[in-house]
Tab-separated table of C-alpha atoms and ligand atoms in Angstrom:
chain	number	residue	atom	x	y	z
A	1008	UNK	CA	0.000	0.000	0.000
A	1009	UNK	CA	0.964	3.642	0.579
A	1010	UNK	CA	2.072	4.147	-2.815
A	1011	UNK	CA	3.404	7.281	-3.577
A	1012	UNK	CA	5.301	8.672	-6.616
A	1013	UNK	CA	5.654	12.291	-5.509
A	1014	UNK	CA	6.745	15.862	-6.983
A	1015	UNK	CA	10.052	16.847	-5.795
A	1016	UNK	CA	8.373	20.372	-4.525
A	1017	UNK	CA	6.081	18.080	-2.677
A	1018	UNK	CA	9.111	18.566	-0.484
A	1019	UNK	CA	9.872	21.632	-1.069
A	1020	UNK	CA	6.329	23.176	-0.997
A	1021	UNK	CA	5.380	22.266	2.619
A	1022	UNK	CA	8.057	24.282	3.614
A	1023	UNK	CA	8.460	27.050	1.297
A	1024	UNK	CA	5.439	28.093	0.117
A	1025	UNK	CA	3.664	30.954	2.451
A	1026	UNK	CA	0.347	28.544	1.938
A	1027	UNK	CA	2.014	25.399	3.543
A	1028	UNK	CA	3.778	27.239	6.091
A	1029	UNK	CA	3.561	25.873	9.611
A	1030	UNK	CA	3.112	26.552	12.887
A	1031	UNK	CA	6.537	26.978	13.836
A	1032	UNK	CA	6.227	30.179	11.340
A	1033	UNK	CA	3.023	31.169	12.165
A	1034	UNK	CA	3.294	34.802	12.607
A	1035	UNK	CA	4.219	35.010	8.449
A	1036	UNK	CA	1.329	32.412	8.103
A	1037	UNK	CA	-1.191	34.481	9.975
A	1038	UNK	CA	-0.028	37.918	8.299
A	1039	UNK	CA	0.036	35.757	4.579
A	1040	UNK	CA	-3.976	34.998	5.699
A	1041	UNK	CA	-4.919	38.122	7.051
A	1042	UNK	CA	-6.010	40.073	4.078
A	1043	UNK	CA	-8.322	37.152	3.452
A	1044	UNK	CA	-9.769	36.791	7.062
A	1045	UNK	CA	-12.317	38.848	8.576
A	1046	UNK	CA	-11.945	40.759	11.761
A	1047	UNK	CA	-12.763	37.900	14.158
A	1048	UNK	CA	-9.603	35.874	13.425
A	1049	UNK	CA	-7.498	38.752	15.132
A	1050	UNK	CA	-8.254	36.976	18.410
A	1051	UNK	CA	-5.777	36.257	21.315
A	1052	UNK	CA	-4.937	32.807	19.415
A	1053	UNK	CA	-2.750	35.117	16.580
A	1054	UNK	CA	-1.141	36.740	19.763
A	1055	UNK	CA	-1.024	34.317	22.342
A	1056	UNK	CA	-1.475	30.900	20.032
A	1057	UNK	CA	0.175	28.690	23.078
A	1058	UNK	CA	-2.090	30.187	25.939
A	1059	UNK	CA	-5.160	30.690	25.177
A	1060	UNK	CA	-9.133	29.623	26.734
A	1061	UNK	CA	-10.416	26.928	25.169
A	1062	UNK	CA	-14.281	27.149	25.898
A	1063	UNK	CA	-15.613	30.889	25.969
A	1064	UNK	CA	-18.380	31.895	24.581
A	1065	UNK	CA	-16.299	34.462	22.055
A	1066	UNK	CA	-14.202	31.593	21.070
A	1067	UNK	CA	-17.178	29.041	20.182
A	1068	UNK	CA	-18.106	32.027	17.804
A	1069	UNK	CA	-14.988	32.557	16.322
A	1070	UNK	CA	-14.603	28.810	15.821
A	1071	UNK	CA	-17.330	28.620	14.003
A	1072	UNK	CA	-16.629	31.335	11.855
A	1073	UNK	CA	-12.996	30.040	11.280
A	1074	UNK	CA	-14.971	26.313	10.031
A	1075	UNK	CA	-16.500	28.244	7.468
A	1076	UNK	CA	-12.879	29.119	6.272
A	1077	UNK	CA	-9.974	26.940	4.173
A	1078	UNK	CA	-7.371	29.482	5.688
A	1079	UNK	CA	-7.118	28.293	8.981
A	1080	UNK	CA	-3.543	28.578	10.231
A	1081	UNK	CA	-1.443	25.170	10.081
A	1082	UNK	CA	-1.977	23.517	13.862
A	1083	UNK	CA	1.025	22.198	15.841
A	1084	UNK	CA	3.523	20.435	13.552
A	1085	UNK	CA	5.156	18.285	16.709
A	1086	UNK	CA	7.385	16.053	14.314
A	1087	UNK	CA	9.145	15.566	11.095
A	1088	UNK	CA	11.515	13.776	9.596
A	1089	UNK	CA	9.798	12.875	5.746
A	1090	UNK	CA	6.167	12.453	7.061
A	1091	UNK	CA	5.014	15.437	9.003
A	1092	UNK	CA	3.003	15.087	11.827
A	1093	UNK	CA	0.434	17.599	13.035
A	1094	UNK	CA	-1.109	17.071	16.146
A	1095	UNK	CA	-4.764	18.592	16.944
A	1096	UNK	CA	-4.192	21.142	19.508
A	1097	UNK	CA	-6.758	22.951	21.598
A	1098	UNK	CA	-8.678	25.328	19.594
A	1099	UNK	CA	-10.398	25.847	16.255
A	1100	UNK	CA	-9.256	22.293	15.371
A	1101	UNK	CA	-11.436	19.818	16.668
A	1102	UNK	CA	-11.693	17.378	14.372
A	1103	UNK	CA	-9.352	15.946	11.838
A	1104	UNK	CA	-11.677	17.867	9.003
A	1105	UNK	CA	-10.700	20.869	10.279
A	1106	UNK	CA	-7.022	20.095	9.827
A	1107	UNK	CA	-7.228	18.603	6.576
A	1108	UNK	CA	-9.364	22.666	5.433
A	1109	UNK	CA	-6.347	24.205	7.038
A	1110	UNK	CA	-3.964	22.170	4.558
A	1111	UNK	CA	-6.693	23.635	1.102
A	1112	UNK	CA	-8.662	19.749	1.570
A	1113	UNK	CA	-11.885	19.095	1.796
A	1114	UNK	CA	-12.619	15.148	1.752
A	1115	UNK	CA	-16.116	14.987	-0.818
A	1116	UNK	CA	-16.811	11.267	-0.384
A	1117	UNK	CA	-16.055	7.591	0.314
A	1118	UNK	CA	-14.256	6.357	-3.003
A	1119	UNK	CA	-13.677	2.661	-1.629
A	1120	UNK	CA	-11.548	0.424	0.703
A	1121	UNK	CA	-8.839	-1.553	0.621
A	1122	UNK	CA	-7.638	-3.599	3.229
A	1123	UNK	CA	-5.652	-0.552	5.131
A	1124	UNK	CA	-7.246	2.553	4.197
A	1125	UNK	CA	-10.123	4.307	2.904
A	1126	UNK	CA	-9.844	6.241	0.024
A	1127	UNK	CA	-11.942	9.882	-0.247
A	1128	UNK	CA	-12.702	11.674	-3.312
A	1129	UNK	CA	-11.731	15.043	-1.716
A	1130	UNK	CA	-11.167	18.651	-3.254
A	1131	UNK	CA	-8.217	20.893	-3.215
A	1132	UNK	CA	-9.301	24.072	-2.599
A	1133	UNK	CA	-6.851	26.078	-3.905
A	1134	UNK	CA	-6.249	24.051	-7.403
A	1135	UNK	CA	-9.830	23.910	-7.658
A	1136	UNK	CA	-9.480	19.934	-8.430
A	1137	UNK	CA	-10.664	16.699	-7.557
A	1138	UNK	CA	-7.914	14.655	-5.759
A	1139	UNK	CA	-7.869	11.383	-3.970
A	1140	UNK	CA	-7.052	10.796	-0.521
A	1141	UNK	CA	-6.460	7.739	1.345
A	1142	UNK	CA	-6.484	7.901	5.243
A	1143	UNK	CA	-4.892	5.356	7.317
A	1144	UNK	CA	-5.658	4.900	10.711
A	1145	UNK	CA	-2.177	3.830	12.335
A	1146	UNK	CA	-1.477	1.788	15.416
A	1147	UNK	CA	-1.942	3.861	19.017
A	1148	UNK	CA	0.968	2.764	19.457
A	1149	UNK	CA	2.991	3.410	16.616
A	1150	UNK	CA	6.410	4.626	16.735
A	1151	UNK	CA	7.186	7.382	14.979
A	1152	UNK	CA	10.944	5.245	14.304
A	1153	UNK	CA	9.731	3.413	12.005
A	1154	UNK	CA	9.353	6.943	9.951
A	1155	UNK	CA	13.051	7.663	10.819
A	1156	UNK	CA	14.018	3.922	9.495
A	1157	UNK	CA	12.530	4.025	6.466
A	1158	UNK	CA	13.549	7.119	5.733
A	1159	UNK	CA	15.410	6.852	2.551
A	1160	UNK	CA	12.779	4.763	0.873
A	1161	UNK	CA	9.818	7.321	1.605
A	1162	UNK	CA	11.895	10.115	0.721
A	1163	UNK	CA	12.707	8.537	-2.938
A	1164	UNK	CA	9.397	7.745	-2.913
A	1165	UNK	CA	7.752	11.350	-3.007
A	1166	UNK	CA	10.798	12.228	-5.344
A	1167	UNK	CA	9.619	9.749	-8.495
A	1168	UNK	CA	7.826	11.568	-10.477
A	1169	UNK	CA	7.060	8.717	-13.622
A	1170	UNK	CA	3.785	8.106	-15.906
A	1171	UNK	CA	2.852	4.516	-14.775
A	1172	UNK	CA	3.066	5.576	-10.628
A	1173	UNK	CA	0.126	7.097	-9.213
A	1174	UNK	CA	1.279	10.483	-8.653
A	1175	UNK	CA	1.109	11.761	-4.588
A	1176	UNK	CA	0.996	15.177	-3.710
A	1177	UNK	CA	1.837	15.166	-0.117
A	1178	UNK	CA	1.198	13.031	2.973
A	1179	UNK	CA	0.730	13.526	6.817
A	1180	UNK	CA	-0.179	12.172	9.730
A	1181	UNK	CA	-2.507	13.931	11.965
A	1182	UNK	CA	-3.072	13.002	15.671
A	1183	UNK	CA	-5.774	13.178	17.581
A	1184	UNK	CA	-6.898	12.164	21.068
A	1185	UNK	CA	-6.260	8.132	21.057
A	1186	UNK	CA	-5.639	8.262	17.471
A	1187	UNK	CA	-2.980	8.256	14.793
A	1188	UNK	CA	-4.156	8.814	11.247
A	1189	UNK	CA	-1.972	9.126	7.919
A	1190	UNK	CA	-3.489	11.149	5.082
A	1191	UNK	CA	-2.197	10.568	1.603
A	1192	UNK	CA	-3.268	13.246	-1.075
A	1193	UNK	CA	-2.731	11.801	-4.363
A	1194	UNK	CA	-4.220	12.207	-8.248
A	1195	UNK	CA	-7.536	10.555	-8.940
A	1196	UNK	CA	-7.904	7.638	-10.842
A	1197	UNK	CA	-11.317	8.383	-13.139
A	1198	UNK	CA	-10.965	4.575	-14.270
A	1199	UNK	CA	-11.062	2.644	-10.370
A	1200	UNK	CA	-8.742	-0.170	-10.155
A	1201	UNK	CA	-7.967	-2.656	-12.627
A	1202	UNK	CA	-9.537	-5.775	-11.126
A	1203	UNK	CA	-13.036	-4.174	-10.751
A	1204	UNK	CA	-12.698	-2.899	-14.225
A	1205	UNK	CA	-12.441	-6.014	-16.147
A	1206	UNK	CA	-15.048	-7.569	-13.994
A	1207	UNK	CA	-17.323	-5.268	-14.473
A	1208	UNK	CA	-16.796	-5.908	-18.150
A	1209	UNK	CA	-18.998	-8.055	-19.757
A	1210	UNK	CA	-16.107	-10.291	-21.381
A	1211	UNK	CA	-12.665	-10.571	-20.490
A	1212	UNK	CA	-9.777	-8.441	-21.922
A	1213	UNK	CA	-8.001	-9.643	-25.030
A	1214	UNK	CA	-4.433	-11.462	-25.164
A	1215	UNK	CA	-3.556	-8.494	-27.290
A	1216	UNK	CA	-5.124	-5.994	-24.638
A	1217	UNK	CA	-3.622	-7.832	-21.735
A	1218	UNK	CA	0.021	-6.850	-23.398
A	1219	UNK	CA	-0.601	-3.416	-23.665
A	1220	UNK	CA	-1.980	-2.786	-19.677
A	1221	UNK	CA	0.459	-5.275	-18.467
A	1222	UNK	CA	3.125	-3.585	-20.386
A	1223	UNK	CA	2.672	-0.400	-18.374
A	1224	UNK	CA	2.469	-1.724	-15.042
A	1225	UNK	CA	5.857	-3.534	-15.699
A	1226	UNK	CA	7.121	0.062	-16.375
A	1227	UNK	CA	5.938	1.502	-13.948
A	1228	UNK	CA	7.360	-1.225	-11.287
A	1229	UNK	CA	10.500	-1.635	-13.414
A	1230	UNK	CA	10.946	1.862	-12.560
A	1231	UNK	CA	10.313	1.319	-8.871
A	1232	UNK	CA	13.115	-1.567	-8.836
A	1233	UNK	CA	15.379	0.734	-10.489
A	1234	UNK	CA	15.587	3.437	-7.676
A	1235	UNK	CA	16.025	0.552	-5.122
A	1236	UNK	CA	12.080	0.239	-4.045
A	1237	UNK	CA	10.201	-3.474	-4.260
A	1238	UNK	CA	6.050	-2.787	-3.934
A	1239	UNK	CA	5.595	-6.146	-1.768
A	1240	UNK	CA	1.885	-5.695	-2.945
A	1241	UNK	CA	1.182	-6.322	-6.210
A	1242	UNK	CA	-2.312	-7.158	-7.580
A	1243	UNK	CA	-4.579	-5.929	-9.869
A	1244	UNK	CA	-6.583	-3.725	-7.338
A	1245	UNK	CA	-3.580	-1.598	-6.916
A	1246	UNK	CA	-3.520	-0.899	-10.597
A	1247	UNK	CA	-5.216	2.514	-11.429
A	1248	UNK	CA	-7.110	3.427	-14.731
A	1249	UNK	CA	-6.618	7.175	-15.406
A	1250	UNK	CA	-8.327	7.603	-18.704
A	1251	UNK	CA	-5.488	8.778	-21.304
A	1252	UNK	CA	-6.075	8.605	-25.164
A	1253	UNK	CA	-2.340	8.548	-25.663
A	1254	UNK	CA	-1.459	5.519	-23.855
A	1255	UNK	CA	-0.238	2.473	-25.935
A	1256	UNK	CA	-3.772	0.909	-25.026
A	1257	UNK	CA	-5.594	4.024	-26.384
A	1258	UNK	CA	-7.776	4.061	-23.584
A	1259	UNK	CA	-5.964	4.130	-20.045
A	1260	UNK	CA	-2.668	4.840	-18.933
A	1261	UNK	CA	-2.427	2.462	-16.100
A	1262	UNK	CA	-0.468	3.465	-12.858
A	1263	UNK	CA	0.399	1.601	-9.912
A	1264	UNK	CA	-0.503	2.640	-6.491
A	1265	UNK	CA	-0.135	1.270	-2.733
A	1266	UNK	CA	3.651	1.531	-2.674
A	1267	UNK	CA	6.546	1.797	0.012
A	1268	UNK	CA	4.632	3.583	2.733
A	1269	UNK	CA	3.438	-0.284	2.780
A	1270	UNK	CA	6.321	-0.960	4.575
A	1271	UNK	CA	6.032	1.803	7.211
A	1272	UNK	CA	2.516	2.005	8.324
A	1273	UNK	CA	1.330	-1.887	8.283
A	1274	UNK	CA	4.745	-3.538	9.330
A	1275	UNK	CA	3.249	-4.139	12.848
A	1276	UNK	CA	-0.158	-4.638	11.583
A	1277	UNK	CA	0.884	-6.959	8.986
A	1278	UNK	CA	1.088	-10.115	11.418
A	1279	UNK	CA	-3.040	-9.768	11.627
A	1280	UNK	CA	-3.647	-8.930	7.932
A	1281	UNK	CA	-1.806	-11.995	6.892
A	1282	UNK	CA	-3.968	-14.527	9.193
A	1283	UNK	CA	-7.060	-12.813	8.093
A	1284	UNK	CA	-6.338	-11.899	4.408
A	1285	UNK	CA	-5.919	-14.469	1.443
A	1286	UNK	CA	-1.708	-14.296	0.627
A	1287	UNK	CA	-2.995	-15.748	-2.533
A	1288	UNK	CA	-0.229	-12.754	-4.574
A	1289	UNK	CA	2.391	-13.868	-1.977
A	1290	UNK	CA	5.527	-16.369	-3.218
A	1291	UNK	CA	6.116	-19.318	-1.621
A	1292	UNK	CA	8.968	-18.319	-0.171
A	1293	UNK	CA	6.846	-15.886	1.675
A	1294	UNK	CA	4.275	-18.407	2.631
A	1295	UNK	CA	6.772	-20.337	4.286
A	1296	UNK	CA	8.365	-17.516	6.305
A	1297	UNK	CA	11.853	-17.505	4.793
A	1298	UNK	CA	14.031	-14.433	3.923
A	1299	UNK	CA	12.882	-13.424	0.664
A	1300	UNK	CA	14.602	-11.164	-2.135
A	1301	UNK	CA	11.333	-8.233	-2.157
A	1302	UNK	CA	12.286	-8.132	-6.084
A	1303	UNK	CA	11.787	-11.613	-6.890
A	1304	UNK	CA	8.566	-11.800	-4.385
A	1305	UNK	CA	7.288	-8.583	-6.777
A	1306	UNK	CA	7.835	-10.901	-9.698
A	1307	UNK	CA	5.971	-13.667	-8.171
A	1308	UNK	CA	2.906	-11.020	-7.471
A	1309	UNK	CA	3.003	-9.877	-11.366
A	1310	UNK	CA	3.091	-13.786	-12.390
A	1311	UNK	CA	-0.486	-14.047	-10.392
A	1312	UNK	CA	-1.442	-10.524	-11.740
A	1313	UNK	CA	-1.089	-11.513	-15.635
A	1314	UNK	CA	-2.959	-14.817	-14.839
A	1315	UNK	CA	-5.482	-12.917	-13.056
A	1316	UNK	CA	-5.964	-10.020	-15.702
A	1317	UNK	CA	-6.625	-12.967	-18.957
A	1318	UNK	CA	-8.769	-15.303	-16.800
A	1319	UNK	CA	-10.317	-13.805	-13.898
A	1320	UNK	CA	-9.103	-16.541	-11.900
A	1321	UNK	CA	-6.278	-17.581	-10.188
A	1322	UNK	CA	-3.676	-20.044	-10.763
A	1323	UNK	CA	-3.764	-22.106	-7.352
A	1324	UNK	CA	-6.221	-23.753	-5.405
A	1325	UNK	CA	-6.524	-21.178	-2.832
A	1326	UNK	CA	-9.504	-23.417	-0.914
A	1327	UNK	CA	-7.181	-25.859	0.706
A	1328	UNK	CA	-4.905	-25.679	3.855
A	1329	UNK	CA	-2.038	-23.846	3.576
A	1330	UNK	CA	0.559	-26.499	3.008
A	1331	UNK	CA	-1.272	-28.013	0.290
A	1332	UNK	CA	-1.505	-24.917	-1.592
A	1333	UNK	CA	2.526	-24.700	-0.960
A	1334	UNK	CA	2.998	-27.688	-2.304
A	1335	UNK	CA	1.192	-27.093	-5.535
A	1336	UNK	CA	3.204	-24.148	-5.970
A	1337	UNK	CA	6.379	-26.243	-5.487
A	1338	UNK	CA	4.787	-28.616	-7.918
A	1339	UNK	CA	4.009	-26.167	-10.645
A	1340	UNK	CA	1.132	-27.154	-10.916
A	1341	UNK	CA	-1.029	-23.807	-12.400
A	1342	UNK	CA	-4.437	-24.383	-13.456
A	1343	UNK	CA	-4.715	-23.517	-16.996
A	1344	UNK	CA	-7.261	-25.675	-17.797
A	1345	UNK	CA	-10.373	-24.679	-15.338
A	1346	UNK	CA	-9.284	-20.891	-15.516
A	1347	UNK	CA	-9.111	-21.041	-19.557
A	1348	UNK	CA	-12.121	-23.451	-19.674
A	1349	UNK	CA	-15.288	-20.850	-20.344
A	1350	UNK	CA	-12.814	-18.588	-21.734
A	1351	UNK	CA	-13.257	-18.210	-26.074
A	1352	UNK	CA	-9.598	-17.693	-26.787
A	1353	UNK	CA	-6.742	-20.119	-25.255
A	1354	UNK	CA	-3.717	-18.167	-24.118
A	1355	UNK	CA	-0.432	-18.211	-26.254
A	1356	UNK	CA	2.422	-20.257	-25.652
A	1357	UNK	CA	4.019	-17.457	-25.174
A	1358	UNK	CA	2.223	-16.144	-22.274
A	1359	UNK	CA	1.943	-19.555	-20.732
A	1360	UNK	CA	5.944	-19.937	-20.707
A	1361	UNK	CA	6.220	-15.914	-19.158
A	1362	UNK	CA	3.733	-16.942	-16.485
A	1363	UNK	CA	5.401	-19.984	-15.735
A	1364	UNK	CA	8.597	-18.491	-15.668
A	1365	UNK	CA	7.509	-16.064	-13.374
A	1366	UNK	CA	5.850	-18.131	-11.239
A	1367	UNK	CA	8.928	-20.362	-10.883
A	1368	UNK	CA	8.825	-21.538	-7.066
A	1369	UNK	CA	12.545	-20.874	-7.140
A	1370	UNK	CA	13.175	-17.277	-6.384
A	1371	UNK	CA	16.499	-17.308	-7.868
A	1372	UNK	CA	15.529	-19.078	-10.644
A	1373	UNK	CA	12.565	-16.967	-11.647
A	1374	UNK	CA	12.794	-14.607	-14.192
A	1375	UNK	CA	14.050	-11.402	-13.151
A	1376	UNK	CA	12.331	-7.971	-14.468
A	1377	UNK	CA	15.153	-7.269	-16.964
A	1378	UNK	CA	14.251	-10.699	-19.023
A	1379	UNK	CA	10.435	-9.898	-18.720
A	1380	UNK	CA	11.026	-6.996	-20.148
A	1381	UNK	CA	12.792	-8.383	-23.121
A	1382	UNK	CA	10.523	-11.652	-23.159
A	1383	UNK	CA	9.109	-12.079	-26.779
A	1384	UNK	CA	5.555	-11.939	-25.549
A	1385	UNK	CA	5.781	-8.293	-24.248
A	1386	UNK	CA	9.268	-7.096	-25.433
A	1387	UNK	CA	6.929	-4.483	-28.384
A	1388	UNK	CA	4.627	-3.512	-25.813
A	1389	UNK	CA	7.346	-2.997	-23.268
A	1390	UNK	CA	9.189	-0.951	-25.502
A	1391	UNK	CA	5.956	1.138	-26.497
A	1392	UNK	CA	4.956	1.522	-22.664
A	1393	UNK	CA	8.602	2.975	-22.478
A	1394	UNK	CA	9.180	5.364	-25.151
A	1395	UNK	CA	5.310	7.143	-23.926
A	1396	UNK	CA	6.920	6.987	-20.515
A	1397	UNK	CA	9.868	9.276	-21.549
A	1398	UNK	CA	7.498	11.777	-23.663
A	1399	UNK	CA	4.854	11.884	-20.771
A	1400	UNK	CA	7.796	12.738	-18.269
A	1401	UNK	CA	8.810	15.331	-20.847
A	1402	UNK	CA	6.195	16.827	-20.641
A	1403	UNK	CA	5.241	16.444	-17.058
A	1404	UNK	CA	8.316	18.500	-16.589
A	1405	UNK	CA	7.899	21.049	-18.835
A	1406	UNK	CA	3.972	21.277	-17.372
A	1407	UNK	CA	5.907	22.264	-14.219
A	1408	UNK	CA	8.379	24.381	-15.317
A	1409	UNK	CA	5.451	26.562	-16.347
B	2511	LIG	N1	-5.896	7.695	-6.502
B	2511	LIG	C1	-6.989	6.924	-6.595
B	2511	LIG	N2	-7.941	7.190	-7.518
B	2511	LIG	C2	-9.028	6.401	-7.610
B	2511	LIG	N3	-9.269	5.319	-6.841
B	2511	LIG	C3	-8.359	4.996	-5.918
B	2511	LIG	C4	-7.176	5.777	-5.741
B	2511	LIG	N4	-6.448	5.216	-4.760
B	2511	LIG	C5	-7.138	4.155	-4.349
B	2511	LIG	N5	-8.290	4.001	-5.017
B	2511	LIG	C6	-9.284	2.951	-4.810
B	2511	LIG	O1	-9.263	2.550	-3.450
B	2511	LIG	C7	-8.833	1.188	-3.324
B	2511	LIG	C8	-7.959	1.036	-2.108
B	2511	LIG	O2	-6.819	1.870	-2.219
B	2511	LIG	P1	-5.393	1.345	-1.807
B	2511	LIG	O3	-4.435	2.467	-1.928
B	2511	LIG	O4	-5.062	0.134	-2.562
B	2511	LIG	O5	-5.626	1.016	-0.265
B	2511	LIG	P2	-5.201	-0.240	0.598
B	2511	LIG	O6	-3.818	0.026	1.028
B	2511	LIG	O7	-6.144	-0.254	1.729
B	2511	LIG	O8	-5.294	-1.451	-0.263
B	2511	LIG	C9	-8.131	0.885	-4.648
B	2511	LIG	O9	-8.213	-0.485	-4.948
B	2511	LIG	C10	-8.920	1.720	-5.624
B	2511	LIG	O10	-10.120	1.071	-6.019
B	2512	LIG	MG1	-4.596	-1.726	-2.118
């Protein structure tokens, strides 16, 4: 999960921009606001923000006046490393909804869920756009270590900026009494994910189809594997459809979401998900509770993926204890012929030999990304999904630059 490609300025902006400033600077913040607020927000908080009565009559009026506002000041930024977090002081911000106005977000509506967070439709106020956001409630107990840990990865993270990873805008973590909660504001995805997509479809996606989506999401987690990050959850459902008419497929450039932050905000609650979830994406290796190479384990996931995107099914017997399902996987033993049966075309050879390659039990046997990409059944669309990747980025930049 927690996937985030971000802008550089993501970064930067937080901190530079008057609009993002925080608390620690709030005397330019509240002068930067001023012209826009009316007379009531010249209260004792802009003079005395640390001290000041919590419950007066005055103050319920002026809080109520500030909800009607997106330019509340930042509240308390208590921590930061990468993430930022904000905690919900005494005040005008009660509620987590008044934080998120403070930051130009307004959530809209309940999107959907995935197994760790629940994604909004929300609008940014000052962009005038629709965004995404996923919020993530975090463990009480979290440390805020694991942040400092994993620093590296979520800082490259918010710093890839590439056409086939859903694009993040920034993330924080606001908390509250008794709870912890991380807030991801990201583009949105007109198309939903990719596994609701081709089941809502009334037939299943073409061989020739199949290339040209799979060929993107290869990109775009070839591209993660290059700067040194694995996804550790691949599956169709964190595939995005953002409707592009120059994508190779014509129709969608796909983009992969629910990356990195993965490993910082579930670590501890992974233990949990894993008895209660199906680990029917997850390698053997995995199953069994080895060590595992995270770049051979995504390979495994994008094995089950391709199967999954051509048949709708899967390629193990996923209704059987544990061991036995290990075993089949150790056995090789994929079911092509009840997930092609109702099915009008039979896959290729070709795609039968990639999935099997990928889904070698064998992590350092299995293919690695470098030979998918030049595998004969994708090698075209790879190199298609590639070249649009550089001209999109082209142009991203020069979008910014402007
Ligand atoms: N940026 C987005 N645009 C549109 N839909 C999204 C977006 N992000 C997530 N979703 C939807 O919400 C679901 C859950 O999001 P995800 O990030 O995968 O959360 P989780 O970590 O809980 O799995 C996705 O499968 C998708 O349907
Ligand atoms: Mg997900």
């Amino acid at each position: 999960m927690g996937a985030m490609e971000s802008t550089l300025d993501s970064l930067t902006q937080l901190s530079s921009s008057p609009a993002f400033s925080s608390s620690s600077s709030s005397s330019s913040s509240s002068s930067s606001s001023s012209s826009s607020s009316s007379k009531e927000t010249h209260s004792s908080s802009k003079t005395n923000p640390k001290r000041r009565p919590s419950s007066t009559k005055h103050d319920r009026e002026q809080q109520q006046q500030q909800e009607q506002k997106p330019n509340l000041r930042r509240p308390k930024l208590v921590h930061r490393n990468v993430t930022r977090f904000y905690e919900i002081p005494f005040g005008p911000y009660r509620r987590p909804e008044d934080v998120l106005r403070s930051f130009g977000y307004e959530l809209i509506r309940e999107l959907d869920r995935g197994a760790y967070g629940v994604v909004y439709i929300a609008h940014d106020l000052r962009k005038e756009m629709k965004v995404a956001c996923k919020q993530i409630e975090m463990d009480r107990t979290f440390h805020r270590n694991v942040f400092e840990e994993n620093k590296n990865e979520l800082l490259t993270i918010e710093r890839v900026r590439h056409p086939y990873v859903i694009k993040v805008y920034c993330h924080f973590v606001v908390q509250g009494n008794g709870f912890n909660r991380m807030y991801i504001f990201m583009a949105l995805a007109d198309g939903g994910n990719l596994y609701k997509f081709i089941r809502n479809r009334n037939t299943l996606i073409t061989e020739e189809k199949c290339r040209l989506y799979f060929a993107q999401i290869l990109c775009g987690i070839n591209h993660m594997h290059s700067v040194g990050i694995a996804h550790r959850d691949i599956k169709p459902q964190n595939v995005l459809l953002c409707s592009n008419r120059n994508s190779i497929s014509g129709d969608y450039l796909l983009v992969v979401t629910d990356f990195g932050l993965s490993k910082v905000v579930t670590d501890q609650q992974q233990l949990a998900m894993s008895i209660c979830g199906t680990p029917v994406f997850m390698a053997p290796e995995l199953l069994q509770s080895k060590p595992y190479n995270p770049f051979a384990a995504d390979v495994w996931a994008l094995g089950i993926t391709l199967f999954q995107m051509l048949s709708m099914e899967l390629p193990f017997n996923f209704h059987q204890p544990q061991e036995f399902i290990i075993q089949s996987m150790m056995d090789k033993k994929i079911a092509w012929e009840s997930a092609f049966r109702k099915t009008r075309q039979q896959p290729s050879n070709e795609y039968k030999q990639l999935v099997r390659s990928m889904l070698n039990p064998d992590s350092n046997r299995r293919i690695r990304m470098i030979n998918i990409t030049n595998h004969p059944w994708i090698v075209r669309e790879y190199a298609m999904a590639e070249s649009t990747s550089r001209s999109l980025r082209s142009s991203m930049r020069s979008h910014h630059h402007h």
